[in-house]
Short mmCIF file of C-alpha atoms in Angstrom, two decimals:
data_model
loop_
_atom_site.label_atom_id
_atom_site.label_comp_id
_atom_site.label_asym_id
_atom_site.label_seq_id
_atom_site.Cartn_x
_atom_site.Cartn_y
_atom_site.Cartn_z
CA MET A 1 0.15 -0.21 -0.11
CA ALA A 2 3.13 2.41 0.83
CA ARG A 3 4.40 1.46 -2.61
CA ARG A 4 1.61 2.66 -4.43
CA SER A 5 0.98 5.71 -2.60
CA ALA A 6 4.54 6.89 -3.51
CA LEU A 7 4.08 6.19 -6.93
CA ARG A 8 0.86 8.13 -6.95
CA ARG A 9 2.90 10.84 -5.29
CA ALA A 10 5.57 10.85 -7.58
CA ILE A 11 3.08 10.59 -10.72
CA SER A 12 1.62 13.70 -9.14
CA PHE A 13 4.80 15.43 -8.88
CA LEU A 14 5.59 14.49 -12.31
CA VAL A 15 2.44 16.13 -13.62
CA MET A 16 2.04 19.12 -11.28
CA ALA A 17 5.95 20.48 -11.79
CA PRO A 18 5.94 21.00 -15.43
CA ALA A 19 2.13 22.57 -15.35
CA THR A 20 3.21 24.94 -12.59
CA VAL A 21 6.21 26.08 -14.49
CA ILE A 22 4.24 26.55 -17.48
CA LEU A 23 1.42 28.51 -15.78
CA VAL A 24 4.05 30.80 -13.92
CA LEU A 25 5.85 31.60 -17.63
CA PHE A 26 2.40 32.02 -19.06
CA ALA A 27 1.80 34.51 -16.08
CA VAL A 28 4.82 36.25 -16.64
CA SER A 29 4.72 36.65 -20.09
CA ASN A 30 1.16 37.82 -20.59
CA ARG A 31 0.81 40.51 -18.41
CA GLU A 32 -0.76 43.07 -20.85
CA PRO A 33 -4.44 43.84 -19.49
CA VAL A 34 -7.17 43.00 -21.50
CA LEU A 35 -10.65 44.38 -21.49
CA LEU A 36 -13.40 41.99 -19.95
CA SER A 37 -16.98 43.30 -20.70
CA LEU A 38 -20.45 41.98 -20.85
CA TRP A 39 -22.66 43.05 -23.90
CA PRO A 40 -25.80 44.63 -21.86
CA LEU A 41 -23.31 46.45 -19.76
CA SER A 42 -21.26 49.68 -21.21
CA GLU A 43 -18.50 49.60 -18.68
CA GLY A 44 -15.71 46.92 -18.73
CA VAL A 45 -12.74 46.13 -16.61
CA ALA A 46 -9.35 46.05 -17.37
CA ALA A 47 -7.35 42.80 -15.69
CA PRO A 48 -4.20 41.25 -16.80
CA LEU A 49 -4.37 38.36 -19.24
CA TYR A 50 -3.20 35.80 -16.95
CA LEU A 51 -5.15 36.78 -14.51
CA VAL A 52 -8.40 36.22 -16.62
CA VAL A 53 -7.15 32.86 -17.90
CA VAL A 54 -6.10 31.47 -14.79
CA ALA A 55 -9.63 32.60 -12.90
CA LEU A 56 -11.32 30.71 -15.87
CA LEU A 57 -8.85 27.49 -15.64
CA ALA A 58 -10.05 27.88 -11.59
CA ILE A 59 -14.08 28.01 -12.28
CA GLY A 60 -13.72 25.46 -14.92
CA ILE A 61 -11.96 23.05 -12.39
CA VAL A 62 -14.75 24.05 -9.76
CA ILE A 63 -17.48 23.36 -12.21
CA GLY A 64 -15.64 20.08 -13.16
CA MET A 65 -15.61 18.66 -9.54
CA ALA A 66 -19.18 19.75 -8.82
CA ILE A 67 -20.32 17.47 -11.69
CA ALA A 68 -18.03 14.91 -10.63
CA TRP A 69 -19.29 14.96 -7.20
CA ALA A 70 -23.04 15.04 -8.14
CA SER A 71 -22.55 12.07 -10.35
CA GLY A 72 -21.17 9.91 -7.67
CA ALA A 73 -23.97 10.70 -5.39
CA ARG A 74 -25.96 7.56 -6.41
CA SER A 75 -22.85 5.25 -5.68
CA ARG A 76 -22.28 7.18 -2.30
CA ARG A 77 -25.76 6.57 -1.31
CA GLU A 78 -25.68 2.72 -2.47
CA VAL A 79 -22.64 2.20 -0.15
CA ARG A 80 -24.02 3.95 2.53
CA GLU A 81 -27.07 1.76 2.60
CA ALA A 82 -25.05 -1.49 2.37
CA ARG A 83 -22.92 -0.46 5.09
CA ASP A 84 -26.14 0.47 7.18
CA ARG A 85 -27.51 -2.91 6.15
CA ALA A 86 -24.46 -4.59 7.31
CA GLU A 87 -24.43 -2.93 10.51
CA ARG A 88 -28.22 -3.82 11.63
CA GLU A 89 -27.34 -7.20 10.46
CA ALA A 90 -24.30 -7.50 12.51
CA ARG A 91 -26.51 -6.40 15.62
CA GLU A 92 -28.96 -8.74 15.16
CA LEU A 93 -26.79 -11.44 14.65
CA SER A 94 -24.97 -10.49 17.90
CA ARG A 95 -28.08 -10.19 20.09
CA ARG A 96 -29.08 -13.95 18.34
CA LEU A 97 -25.61 -15.20 19.50
CA ALA A 98 -25.97 -13.80 22.98
CA ALA A 99 -29.27 -15.31 23.33
CA VAL A 100 -28.04 -18.39 22.47
CA GLU A 101 -25.03 -18.18 24.91
CA GLN A 102 -27.48 -17.21 27.70
CA GLU A 103 -29.57 -20.26 26.88
CA LEU A 104 -26.37 -22.76 26.79
CA ALA A 105 -25.37 -21.29 30.00
CA GLY A 106 -28.65 -21.73 31.46
CA ASN A 107 -28.69 -25.40 30.25
CA ALA A 108 -25.37 -26.53 31.20
CA ALA A 109 -25.25 -29.05 34.41
CA PRO A 110 -22.68 -28.08 37.09
CA GLY A 111 -20.21 -31.01 37.28
CA PRO A 112 -17.21 -32.23 35.48
CA PRO A 113 -17.13 -31.59 31.63
CA PRO A 114 -17.70 -34.42 29.41
CA ALA A 115 -14.78 -36.32 28.81
CA SER A 116 -13.34 -36.30 25.28
CA ARG A 117 -13.41 -39.71 23.19
CA SER A 118 -10.10 -40.29 21.47
CA VAL A 119 -10.41 -42.19 18.11
CA THR A 120 -7.93 -44.54 17.52
CA THR A 121 -7.31 -46.10 13.90
CA THR A 122 -5.30 -48.88 12.86
CA MET A 123 -3.90 -49.54 9.58
CA ALA A 124 -3.85 -53.35 8.05
#
């Protein structure tokens, strides 16, 4: 398990390190302001190009994560229901076991335990 985790960290680093370098180089190279405006509004906002691109990238990531989380809701619900069913069954079996143990303890007569039989076999 630790090996898989180390491999996952290494792959993550190999992907994230170049992406970070590219993002920083993009930001340094594109500091010119661009005018952002929305059609019905008359005024616009000037912002550096890198800020606009990074903000749109972040918004896209958040939207993608929200969609992925929403699409996994059914699976999470099924796992939660299965866990609850297993817990109920375990409680029921534990209750039944306690009842059987109590019944056996009540039926046991005091005295020495029964002798164990040993079976010997001879080979012809």
